[in-house]
Coordinates of C-alpha atoms and ligand atoms in Angstrom, one line a residue:
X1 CA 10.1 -13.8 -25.3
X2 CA 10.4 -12.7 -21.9
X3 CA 7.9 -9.9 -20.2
X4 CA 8.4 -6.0 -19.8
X5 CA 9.3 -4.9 -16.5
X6 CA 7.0 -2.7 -14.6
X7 CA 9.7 -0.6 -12.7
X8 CA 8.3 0.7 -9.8
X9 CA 11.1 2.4 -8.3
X10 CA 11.4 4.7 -12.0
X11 CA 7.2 5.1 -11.3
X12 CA 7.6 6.1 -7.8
X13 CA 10.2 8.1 -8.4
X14 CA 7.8 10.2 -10.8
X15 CA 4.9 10.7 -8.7
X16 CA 7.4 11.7 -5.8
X17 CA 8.6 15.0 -8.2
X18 CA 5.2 15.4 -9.3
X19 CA 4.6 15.9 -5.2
X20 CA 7.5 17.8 -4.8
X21 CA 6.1 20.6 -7.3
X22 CA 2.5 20.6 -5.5
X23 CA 4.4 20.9 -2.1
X24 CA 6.2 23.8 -3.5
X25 CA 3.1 24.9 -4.6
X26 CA 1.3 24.8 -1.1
X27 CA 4.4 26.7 0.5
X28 CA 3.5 29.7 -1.2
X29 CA 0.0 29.1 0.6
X30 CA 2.0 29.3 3.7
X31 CA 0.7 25.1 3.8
X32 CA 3.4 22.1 4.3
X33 CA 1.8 18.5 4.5
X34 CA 2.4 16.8 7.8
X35 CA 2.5 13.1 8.8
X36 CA 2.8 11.6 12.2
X37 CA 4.1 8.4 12.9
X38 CA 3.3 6.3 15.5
X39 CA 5.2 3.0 16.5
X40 CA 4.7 1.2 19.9
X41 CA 7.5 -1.6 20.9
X42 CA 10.4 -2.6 19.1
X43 CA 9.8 -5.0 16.2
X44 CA 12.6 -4.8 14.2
X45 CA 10.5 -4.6 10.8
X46 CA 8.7 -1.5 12.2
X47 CA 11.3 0.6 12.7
X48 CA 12.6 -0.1 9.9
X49 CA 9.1 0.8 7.6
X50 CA 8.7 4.1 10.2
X51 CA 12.4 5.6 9.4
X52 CA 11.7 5.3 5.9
X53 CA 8.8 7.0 6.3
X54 CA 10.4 10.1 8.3
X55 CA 13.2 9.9 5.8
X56 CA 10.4 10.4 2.9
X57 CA 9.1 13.2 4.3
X58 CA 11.9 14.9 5.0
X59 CA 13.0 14.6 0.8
X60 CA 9.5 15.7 -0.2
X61 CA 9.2 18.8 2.5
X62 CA 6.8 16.7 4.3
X63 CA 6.6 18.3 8.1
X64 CA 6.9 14.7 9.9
X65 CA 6.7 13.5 13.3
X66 CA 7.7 10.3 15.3
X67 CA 6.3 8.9 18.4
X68 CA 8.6 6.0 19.6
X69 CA 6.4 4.5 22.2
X70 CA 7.7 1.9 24.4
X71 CA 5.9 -2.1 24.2
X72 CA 4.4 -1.7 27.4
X73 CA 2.4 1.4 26.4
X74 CA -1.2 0.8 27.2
X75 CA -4.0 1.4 25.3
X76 CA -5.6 4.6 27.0
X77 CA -2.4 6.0 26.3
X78 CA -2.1 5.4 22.8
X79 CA -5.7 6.2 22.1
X80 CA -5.0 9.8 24.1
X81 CA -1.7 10.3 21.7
X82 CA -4.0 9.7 18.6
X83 CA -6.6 11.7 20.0
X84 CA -4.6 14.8 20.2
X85 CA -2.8 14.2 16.7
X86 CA -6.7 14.5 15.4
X87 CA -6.5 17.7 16.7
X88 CA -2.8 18.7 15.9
X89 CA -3.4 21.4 12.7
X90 CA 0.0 20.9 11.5
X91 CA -0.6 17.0 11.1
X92 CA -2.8 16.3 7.9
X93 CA -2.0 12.5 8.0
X94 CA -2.1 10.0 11.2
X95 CA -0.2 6.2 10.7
X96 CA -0.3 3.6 13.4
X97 CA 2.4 1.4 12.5
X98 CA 1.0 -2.2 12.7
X99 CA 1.3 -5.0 13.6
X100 CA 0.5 -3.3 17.8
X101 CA 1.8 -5.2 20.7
X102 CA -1.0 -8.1 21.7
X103 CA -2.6 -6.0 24.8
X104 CA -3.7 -3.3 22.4
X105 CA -6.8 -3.7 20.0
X106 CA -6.2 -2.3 17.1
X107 CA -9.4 -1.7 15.7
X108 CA -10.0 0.4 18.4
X109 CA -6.9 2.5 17.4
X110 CA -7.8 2.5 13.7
X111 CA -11.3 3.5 14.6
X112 CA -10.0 6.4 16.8
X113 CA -8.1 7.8 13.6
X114 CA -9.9 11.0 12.4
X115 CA -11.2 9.9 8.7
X116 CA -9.7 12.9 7.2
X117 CA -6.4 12.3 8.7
X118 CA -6.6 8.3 8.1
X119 CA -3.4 8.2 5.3
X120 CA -3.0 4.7 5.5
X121 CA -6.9 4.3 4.4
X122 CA -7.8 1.6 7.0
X123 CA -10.8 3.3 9.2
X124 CA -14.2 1.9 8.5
X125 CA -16.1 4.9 7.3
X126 CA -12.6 4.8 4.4
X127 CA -13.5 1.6 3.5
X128 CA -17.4 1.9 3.3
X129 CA -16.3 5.2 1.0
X130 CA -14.1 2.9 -1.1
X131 CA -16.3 0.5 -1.6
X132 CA -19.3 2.6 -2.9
X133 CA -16.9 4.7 -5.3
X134 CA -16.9 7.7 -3.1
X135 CA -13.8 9.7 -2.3
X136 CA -11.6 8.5 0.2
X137 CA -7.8 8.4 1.3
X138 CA -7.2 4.5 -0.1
X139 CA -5.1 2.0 1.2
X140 CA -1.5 2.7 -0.2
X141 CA -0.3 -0.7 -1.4
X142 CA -3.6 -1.5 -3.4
X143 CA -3.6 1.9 -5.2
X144 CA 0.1 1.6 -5.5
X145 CA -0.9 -1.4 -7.5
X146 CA -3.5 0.1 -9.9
X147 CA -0.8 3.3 -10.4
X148 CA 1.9 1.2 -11.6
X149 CA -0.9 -0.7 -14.3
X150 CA -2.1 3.0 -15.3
X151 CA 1.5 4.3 -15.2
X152 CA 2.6 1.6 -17.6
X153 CA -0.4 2.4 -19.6
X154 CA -2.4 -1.1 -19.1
X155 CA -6.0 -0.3 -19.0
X156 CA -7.6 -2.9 -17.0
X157 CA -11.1 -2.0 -18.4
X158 CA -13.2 -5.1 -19.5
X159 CA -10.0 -7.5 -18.7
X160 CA -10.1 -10.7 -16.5
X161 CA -8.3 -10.0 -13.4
X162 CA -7.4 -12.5 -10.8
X163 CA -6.4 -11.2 -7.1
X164 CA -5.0 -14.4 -5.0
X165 CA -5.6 -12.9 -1.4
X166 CA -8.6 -11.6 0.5
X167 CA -6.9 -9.7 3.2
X168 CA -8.0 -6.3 4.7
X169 CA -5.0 -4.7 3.6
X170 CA -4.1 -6.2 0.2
X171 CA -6.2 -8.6 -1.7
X172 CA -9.8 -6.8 -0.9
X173 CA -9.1 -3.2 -1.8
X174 CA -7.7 -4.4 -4.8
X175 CA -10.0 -6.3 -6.3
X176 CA -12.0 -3.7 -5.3
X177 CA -10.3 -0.3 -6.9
X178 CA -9.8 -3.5 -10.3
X179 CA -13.2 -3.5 -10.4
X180 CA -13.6 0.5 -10.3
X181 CA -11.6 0.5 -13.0
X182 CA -13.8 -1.7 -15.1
X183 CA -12.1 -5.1 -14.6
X184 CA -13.7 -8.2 -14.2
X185 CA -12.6 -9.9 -11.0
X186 CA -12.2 -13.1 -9.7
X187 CA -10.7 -13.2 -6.0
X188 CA -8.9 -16.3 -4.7
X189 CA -7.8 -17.5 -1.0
X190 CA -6.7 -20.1 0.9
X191 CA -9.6 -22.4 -0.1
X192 CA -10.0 -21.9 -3.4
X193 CA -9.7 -25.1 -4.8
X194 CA -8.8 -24.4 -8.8
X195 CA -6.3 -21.7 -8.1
X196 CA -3.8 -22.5 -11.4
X197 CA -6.9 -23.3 -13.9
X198 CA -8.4 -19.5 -12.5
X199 CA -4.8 -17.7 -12.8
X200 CA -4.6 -19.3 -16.3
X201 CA -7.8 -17.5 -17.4
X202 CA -6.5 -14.2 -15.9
X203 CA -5.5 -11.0 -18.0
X204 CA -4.3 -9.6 -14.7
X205 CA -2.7 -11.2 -11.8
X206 CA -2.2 -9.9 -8.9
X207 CA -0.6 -12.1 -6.0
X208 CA -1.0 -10.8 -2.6
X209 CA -0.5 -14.6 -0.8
X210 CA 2.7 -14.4 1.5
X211 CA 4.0 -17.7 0.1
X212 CA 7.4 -17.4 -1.7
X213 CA 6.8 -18.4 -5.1
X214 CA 3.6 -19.4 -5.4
X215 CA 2.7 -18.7 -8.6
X216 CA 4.6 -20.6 -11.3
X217 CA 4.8 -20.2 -15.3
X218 CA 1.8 -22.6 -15.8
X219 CA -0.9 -20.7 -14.4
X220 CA 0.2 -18.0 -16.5
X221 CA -1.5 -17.3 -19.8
X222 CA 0.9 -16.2 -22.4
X223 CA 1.6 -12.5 -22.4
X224 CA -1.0 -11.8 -18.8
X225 CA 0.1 -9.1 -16.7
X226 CA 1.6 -10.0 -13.3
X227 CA 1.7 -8.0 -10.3
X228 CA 3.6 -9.7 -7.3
X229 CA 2.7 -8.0 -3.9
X230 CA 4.6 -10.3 -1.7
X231 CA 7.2 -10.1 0.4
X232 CA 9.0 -13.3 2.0
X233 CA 12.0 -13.6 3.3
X234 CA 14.2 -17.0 1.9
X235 CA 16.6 -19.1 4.2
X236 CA 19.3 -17.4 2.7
X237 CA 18.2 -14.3 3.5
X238 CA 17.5 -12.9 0.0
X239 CA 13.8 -11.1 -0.5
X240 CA 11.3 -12.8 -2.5
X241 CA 7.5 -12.7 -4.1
X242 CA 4.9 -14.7 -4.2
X243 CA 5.4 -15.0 -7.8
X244 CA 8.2 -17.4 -9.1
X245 CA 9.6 -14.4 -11.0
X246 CA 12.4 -16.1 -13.4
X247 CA 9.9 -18.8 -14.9
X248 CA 6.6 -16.2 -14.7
X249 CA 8.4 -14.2 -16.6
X250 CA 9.1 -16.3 -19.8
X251 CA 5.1 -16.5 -20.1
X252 CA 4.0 -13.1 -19.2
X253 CA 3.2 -9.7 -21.0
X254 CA 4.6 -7.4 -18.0
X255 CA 6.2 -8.2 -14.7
X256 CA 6.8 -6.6 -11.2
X257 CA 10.1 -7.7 -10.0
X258 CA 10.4 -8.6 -5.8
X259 CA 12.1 -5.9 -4.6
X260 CA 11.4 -2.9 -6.6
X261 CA 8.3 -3.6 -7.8
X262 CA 4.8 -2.9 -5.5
X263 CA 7.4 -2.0 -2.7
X264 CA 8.5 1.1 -3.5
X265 CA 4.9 2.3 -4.5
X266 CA 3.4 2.1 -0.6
X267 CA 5.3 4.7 0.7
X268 CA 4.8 7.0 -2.0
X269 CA 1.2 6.3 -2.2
X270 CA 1.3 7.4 1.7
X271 CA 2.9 10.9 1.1
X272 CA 0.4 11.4 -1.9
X273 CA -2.5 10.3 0.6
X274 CA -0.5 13.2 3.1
X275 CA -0.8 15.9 0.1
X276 CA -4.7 14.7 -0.6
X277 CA -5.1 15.0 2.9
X278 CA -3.4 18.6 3.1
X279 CA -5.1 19.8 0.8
X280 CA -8.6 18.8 1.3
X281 CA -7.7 21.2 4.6
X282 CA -6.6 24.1 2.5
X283 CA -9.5 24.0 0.9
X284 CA -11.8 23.9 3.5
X285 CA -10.5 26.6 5.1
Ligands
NAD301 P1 -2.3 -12.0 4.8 O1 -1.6 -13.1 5.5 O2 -3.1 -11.1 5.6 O3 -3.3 -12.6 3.7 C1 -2.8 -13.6 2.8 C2 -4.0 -14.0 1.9 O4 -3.5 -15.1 1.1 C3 -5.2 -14.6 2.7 O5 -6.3 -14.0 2.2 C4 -5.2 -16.1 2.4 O6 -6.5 -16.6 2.2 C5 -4.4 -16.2 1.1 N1 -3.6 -17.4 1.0 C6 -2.8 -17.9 1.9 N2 -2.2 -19.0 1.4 C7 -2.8 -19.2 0.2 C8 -2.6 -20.2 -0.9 N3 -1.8 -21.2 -0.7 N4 -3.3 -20.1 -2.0 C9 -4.2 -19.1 -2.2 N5 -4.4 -18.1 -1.3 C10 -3.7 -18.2 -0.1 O7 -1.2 -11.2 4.0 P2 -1.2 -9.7 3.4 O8 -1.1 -8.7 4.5 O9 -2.3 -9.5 2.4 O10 0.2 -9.7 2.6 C11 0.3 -10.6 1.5 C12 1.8 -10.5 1.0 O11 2.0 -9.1 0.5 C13 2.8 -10.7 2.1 O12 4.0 -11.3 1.5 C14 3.2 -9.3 2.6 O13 4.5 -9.2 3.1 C15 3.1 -8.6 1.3 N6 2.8 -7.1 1.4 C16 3.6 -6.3 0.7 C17 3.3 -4.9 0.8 C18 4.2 -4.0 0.0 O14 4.2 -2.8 0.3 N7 4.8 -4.5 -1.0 C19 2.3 -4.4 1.6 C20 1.5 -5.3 2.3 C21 1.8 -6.7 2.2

């Protein structure tokens, strides 16, 4: 038997009409969501990631703006940029493309992000309001993740899930927002010792590692959900995840497939985090 797909290009594409309708909905309120990007330097990945994002907006009636900053931008100046975004009203959403050239901290640019505006879910006082279940914009690729399980109507209530993957971006949040949603959750890193006898026990997987095809068919128990987060890049070019996809998917119940899996679900969960973010100032006002 081979596994389900869990399309996430056909799930994206679903929540992106279902914005569409609540952005024509604001325009009658004379309201249009707004997102500024901001990218310092030239890393090739970056600019890539930010024209997508303009190019999303622009489908969805997003108001969007890019600042192309150049490497050698310093600090003060970035910080002065995001400082008068905070106050921008047309902008309900602030991204800092990362990874920032080495002379700039960026938790002192992430920290400068007003909370309210803070789309990509990465400020301290977001994560703090994650964490103790209050609302908060949430990081995009973990609640991209727990979309598609909900989307493809897997409940992960009372189910063993394993997250391989403790970083800041990926592999905490989710094993947080799984355990908001009534999972059980083990989370595995670099030094966990027993990492295929722990996936084997697992309901859920989700692999968020950065090592191409980490996770083979024999930590997999027979009909588990898999959700591969990774992205690597092979020799010959070709995109892969962390999950080695042809074998896993022989054992499992559902699949993500590397590309069009987790991928497509970041920058949709950004735009919804943009429309939260609008709205939240419609209402307030
Ligand atoms: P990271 O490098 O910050 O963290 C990787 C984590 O994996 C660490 O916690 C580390 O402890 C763990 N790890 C490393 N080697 C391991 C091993 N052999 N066994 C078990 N654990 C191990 O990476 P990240 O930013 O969390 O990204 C992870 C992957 O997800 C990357 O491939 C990245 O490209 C991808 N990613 C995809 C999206 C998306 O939108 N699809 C978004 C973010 C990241």
């Amino acid at each position: 038997m081979s596994a389900q797909w869990i399309d996430g290009k056909k799930i994206s594409g679903e929540i992106r009409e279902e914005i569409k309708q609540e952005v024509a909905r604001l325009k009658e309120r004379g309201i249009r969501p707004g997102l500024a990007v901001v990218l310092v330097g030239d890393d090739p990945a970056s600019q890539v990631y930010v024209r997508n994002k303009a190019r999303t907006c622009e489908e969805l009636g997003f108001y969007s703006e890019v600042h192309r900053l150049p490497a050698e931008t310093s600090q003060a100046e970035l910080l002065e940029l995001v400082a008068r975004l905070n106050g921008q009203d047309n902008v309900h959403g602030i991204l800092v493309q990362l990874p920032l050239p080495k002379h700039i901290e960026e938790k002192a640019v992430i920290d400068a992000i007003a909370v309210e505006k803070d789309v990509d879910g990465f400020h301290p006082v977001s994560v703090g309001n994650m964490v103790i279940g209050d609302d908060a914009l949430l990081p995009c690729t973990p609640a991209g993740v727990i979309e598609l399980l909900k989307r493809s109507g897997l409940s992960a209530a009372g189910k063993h899930a394993v997250v391989i993957g403790r970083s800041n971006i990926v592999g905490k949040p989710v094993s947080l927002l799984l355990q908001r949603e009534h999972a059980t959750v083990t989370m595995c890193h670099s030094r966990t010792p027993n990492l295929p006898e722990l996936a084997r026990q697992a309901d859920i997987i989700v692999a968020a590692v950065g090592v191409p095809k980490l996770v083979k068919a024999d930590w997999v128990k027979p009909g588990a959900v898999v959700i591969d987060v990774g992205v690597n890049r092979l020799p010959d070019g070709k995109l892969c995840g962390d999950v080695d996809f042809d074998e896993v998917a022989k054992v499992a119940g559902w699949i993500t497939p590397v590309p069009g899996g987790v991928g497509p679900m970041t920058i949709t969960m950004l735009m919804k985090n943009t429309l939260k973010a609008a709205l939240a100032k419609a209402d307030q006002a």
